[in-house]
Tab-separated table of C-alpha atoms in Angstrom:
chain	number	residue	atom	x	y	z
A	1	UNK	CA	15.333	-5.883	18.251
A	2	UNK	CA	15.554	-3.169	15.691
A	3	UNK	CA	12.259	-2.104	15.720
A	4	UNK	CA	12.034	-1.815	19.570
A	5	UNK	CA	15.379	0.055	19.478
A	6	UNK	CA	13.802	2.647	17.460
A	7	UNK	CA	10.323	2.710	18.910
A	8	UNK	CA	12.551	3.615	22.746
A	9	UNK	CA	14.210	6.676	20.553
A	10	UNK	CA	17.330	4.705	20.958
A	11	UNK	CA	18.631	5.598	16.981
A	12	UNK	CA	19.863	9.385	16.676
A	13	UNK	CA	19.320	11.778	13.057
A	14	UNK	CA	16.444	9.942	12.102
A	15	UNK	CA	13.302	12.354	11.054
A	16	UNK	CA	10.121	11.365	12.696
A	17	UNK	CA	7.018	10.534	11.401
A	18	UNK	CA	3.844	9.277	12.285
A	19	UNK	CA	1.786	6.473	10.337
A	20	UNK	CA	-1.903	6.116	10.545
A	21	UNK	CA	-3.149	2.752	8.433
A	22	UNK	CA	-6.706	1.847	7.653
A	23	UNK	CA	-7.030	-1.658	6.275
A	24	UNK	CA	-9.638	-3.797	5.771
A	25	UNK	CA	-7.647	-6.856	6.997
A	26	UNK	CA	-5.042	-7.466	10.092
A	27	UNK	CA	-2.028	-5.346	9.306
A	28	UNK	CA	-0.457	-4.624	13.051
A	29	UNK	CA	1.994	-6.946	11.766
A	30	UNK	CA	3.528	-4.804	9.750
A	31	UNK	CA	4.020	-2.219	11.920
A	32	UNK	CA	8.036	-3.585	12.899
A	33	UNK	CA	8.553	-4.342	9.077
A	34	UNK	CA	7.790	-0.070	8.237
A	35	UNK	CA	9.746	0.745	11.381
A	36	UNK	CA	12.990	-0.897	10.281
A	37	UNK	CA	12.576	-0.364	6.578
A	38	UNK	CA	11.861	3.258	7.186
A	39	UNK	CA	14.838	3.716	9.896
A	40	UNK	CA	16.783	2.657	6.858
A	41	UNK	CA	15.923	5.507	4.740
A	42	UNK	CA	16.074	8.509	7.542
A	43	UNK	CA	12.354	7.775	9.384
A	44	UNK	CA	11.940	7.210	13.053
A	45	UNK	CA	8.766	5.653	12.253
A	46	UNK	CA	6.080	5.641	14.990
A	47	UNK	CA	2.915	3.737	13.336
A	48	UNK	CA	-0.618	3.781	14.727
A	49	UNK	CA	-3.313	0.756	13.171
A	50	UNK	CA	-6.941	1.409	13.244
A	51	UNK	CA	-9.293	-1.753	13.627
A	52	UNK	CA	-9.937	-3.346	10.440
A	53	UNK	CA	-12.909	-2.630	8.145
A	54	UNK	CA	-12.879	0.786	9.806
A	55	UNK	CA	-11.798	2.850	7.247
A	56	UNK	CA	-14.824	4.748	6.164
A	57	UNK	CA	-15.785	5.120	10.069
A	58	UNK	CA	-12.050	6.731	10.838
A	59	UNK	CA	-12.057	8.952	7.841
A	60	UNK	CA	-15.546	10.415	8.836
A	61	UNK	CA	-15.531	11.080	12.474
A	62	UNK	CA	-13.731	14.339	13.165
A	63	UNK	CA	-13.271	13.323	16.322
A	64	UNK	CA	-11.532	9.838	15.571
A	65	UNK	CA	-8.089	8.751	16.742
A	66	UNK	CA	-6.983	8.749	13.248
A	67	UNK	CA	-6.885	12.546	13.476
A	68	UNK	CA	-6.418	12.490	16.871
A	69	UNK	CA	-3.069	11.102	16.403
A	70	UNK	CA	-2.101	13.776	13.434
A	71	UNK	CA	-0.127	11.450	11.324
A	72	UNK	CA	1.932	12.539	8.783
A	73	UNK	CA	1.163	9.766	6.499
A	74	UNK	CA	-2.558	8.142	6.020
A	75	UNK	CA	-1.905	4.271	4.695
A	76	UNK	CA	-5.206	2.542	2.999
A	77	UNK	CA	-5.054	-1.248	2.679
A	78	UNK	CA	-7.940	-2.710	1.101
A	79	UNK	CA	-8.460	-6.077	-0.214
A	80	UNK	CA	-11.121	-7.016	-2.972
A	81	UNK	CA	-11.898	-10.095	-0.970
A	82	UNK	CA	-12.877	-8.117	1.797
A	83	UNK	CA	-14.693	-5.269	-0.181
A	84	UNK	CA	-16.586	-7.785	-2.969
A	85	UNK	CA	-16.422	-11.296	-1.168
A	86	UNK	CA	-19.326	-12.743	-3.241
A	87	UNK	CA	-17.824	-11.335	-6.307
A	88	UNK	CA	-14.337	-12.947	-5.757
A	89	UNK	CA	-15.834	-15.984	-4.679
A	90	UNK	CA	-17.856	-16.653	-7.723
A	91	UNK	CA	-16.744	-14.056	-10.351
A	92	UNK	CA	-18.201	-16.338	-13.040
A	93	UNK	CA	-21.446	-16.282	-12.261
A	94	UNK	CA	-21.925	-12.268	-11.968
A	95	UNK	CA	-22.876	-10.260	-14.937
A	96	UNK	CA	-21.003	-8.228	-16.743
A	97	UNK	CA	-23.097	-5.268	-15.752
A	98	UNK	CA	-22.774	-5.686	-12.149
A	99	UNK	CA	-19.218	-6.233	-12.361
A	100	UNK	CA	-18.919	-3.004	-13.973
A	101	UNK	CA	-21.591	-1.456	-11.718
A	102	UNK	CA	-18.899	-2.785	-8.847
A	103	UNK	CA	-16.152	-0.735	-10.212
A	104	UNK	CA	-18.320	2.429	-10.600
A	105	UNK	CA	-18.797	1.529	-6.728
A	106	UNK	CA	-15.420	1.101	-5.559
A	107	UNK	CA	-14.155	4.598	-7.872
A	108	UNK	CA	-16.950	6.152	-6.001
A	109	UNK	CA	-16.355	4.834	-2.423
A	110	UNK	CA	-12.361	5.423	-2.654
A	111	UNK	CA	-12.890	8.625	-4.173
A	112	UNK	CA	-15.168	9.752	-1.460
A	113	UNK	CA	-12.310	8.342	1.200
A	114	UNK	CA	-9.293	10.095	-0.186
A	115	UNK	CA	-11.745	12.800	-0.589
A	116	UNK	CA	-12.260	13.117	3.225
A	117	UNK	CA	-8.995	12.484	4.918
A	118	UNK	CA	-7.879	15.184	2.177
A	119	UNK	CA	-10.667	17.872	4.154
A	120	UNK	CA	-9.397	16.637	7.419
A	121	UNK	CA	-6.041	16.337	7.573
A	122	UNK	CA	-2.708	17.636	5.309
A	123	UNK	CA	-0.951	13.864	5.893
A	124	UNK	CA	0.074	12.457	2.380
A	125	UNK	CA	-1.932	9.647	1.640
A	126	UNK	CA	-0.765	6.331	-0.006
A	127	UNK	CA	-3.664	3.735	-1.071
A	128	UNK	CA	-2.144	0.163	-1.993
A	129	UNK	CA	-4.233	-0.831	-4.932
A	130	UNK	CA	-5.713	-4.371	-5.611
A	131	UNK	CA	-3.586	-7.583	-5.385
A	132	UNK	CA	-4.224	-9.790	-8.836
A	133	UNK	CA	-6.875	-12.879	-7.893
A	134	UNK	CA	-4.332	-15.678	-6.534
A	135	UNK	CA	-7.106	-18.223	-8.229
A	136	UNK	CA	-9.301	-17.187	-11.126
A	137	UNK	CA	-12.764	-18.534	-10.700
A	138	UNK	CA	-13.711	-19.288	-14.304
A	139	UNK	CA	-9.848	-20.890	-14.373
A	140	UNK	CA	-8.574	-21.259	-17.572
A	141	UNK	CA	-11.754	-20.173	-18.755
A	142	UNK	CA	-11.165	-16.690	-17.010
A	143	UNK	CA	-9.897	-15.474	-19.911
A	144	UNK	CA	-13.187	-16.410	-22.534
A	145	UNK	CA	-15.683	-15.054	-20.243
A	146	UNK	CA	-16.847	-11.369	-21.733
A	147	UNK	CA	-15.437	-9.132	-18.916
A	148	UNK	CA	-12.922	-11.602	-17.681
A	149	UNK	CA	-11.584	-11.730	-13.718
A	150	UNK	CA	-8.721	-10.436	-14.862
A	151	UNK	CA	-9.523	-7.463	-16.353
A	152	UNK	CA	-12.391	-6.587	-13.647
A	153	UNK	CA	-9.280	-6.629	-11.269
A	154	UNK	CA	-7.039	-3.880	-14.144
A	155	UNK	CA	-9.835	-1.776	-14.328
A	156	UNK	CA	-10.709	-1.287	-10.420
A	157	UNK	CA	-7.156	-0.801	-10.491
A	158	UNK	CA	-7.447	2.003	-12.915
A	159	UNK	CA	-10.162	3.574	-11.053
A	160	UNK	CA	-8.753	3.917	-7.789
A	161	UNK	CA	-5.816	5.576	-9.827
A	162	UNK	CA	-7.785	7.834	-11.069
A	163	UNK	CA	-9.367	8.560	-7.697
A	164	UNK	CA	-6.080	9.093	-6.145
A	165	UNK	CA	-5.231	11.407	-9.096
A	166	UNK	CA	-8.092	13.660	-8.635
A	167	UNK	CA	-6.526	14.466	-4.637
A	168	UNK	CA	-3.275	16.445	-3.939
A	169	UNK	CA	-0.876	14.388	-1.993
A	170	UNK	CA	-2.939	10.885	-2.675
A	171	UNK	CA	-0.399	8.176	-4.196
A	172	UNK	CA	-1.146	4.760	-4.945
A	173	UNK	CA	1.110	1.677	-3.512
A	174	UNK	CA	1.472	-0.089	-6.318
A	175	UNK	CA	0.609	-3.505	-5.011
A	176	UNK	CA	-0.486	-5.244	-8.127
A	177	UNK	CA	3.076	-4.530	-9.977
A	178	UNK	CA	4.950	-5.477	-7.047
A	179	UNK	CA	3.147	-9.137	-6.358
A	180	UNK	CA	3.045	-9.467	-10.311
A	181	UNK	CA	6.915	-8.911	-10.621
A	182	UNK	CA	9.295	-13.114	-10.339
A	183	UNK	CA	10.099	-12.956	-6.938
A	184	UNK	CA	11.953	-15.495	-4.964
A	185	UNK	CA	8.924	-15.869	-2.442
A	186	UNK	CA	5.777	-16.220	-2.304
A	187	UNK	CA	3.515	-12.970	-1.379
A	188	UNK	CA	0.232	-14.890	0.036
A	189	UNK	CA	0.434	-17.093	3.052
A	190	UNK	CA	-3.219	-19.355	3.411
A	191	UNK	CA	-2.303	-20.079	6.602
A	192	UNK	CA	-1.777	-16.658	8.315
A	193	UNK	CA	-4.801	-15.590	6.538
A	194	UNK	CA	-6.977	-17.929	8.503
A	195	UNK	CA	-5.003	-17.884	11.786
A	196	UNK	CA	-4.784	-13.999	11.735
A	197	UNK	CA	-6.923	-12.099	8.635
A	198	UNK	CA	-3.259	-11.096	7.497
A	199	UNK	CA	-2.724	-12.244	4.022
A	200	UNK	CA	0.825	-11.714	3.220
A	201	UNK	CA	3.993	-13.833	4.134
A	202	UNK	CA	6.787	-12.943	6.632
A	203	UNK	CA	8.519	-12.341	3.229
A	204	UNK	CA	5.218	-10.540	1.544
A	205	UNK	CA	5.268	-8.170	4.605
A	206	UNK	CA	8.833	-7.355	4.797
A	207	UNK	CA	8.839	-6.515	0.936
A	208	UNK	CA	5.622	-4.239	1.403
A	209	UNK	CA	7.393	-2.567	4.003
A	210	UNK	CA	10.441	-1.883	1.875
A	211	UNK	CA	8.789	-0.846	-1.274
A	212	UNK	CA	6.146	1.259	0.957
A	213	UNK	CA	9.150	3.194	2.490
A	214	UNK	CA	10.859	3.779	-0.541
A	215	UNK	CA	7.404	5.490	-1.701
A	216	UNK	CA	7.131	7.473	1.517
A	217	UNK	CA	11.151	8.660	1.222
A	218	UNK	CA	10.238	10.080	-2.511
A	219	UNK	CA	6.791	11.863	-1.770
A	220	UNK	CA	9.076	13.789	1.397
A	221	UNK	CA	12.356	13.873	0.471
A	222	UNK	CA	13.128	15.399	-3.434
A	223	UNK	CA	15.710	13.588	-5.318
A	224	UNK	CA	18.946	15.265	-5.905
A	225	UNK	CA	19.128	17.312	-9.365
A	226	UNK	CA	22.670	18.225	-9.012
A	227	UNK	CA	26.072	15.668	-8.309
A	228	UNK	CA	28.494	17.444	-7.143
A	229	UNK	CA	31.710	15.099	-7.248
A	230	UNK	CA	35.716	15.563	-7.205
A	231	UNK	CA	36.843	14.376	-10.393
A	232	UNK	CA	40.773	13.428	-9.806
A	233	UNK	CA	41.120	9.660	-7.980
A	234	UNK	CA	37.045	9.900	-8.133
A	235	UNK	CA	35.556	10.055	-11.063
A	236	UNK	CA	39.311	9.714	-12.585
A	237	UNK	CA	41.740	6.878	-12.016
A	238	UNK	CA	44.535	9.767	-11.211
A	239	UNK	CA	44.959	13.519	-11.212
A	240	UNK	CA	43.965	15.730	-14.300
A	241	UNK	CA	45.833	18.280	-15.207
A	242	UNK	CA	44.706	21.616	-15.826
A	243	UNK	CA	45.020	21.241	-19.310
């Protein structure tokens, strides 16, 4: 009900501000989830979601709805699973040096991405980095192999930092910290996966929408540097005196 209330313009003082995601999975679920979380912190948040596995076909194409739609915010999903299936499927039996060769890939490929929306459009850009492996292929071996799954996972990580570093505006969600942080819930649902290519929870997509907003509110909105505040019955239990 929220989220329709604010899509019909039905919630006054709240700034608009248009969404464009790429993703490499289903993520028009998400789209009520950013509304409400982003109504909470002063957005009237009208989101647009390109196909999946589009990105790099969006990004390109001057003529694409993507920029058709001038968004003030560009959203990048991807999912190693998507991007490296083989890899994540059987991590143990790949070579170090095409692992590595991988990761030269993906800093390449994201690099050239950010690179492009960055020509074509002046919409911040926020790229959720990659989610740790929910099962390690090697196991508890994972951590004896010589470039373990682990750390192939840290260092694309680092690499699509450093990618996002190298653009003006171009922040990374980070993803891995929040999934990797006890929560209460569980991020991944199995199920939803196979019934709809979405990989998080009800739970997993409410929290991304929360933490994605908060990101969105500090990259627009500077925080405060002065507190102004009335000091007698506010910061003092009574009234100071002059002396």
């Amino acid at each position: 009900k929220a989220s329709r209330a604010i899509a019909a313009g039905n919630v006054n003082g709240l700034q608009p501000l248009k969404i464009a995601v790429l993703s490499t999975y289903t993520a028009e679920f998400l789209g009520p989830f950013l509304s409400v979380e982003g109504a909470k912190r002063g957005f009237a948040i009208d989101v647009w979601f390109a196909p999946w596995g589009q990105m790099e076909e969006q990004a390109l194409d001057p003529a694409s709805r993507l920029y058709a739609n001038a968004p003030n915010v560009v959203i990048v999903l991807p999912r190693l699973e998507e991007l490296l299936p083989e890899t994540c499927q059987r991590y143990g039996r790949i070579p170090e040096t095409t692992a590595r060769e991988q990761i030269d890939g993906l800093s390449t490929r994201f690099g050239n991405l950010v690179i492009t929306l960055r020509r074509q459009t002046s919409a911040k850009i926020f790229v959720a980095n990659f989610a740790p492996p929910q099962h390690l292929c090697a196991g508890l071996a994972d951590a004896g192999l010589p470039f373990p799954q682990t750390e192939f996972v840290l260092e694309a990580n680092r690499a699509l930092a450093a990618a996002c570093a190298s653009v003006a505006d171009a922040f990374v969600l980070d993803l891995a910290r929040w999934i990797s942080r006890p929560n209460d819930f569980a991020w991944f649902d199995a199920k939803l996966m196979y019934l709809a290519r979405l990989p998080f929870s009800v739970r997993g997509q409410i929290e991304f929408a929360r933490q994605t907003s908060r990101a969105i509110r500090a990259a627009f909105i500077p925080p405060a540097r002065v507190l102004a505040l009335d000091l007698d019955n506010t910061l003092w239990g009574g009234v100071l005196g002059e002396v």
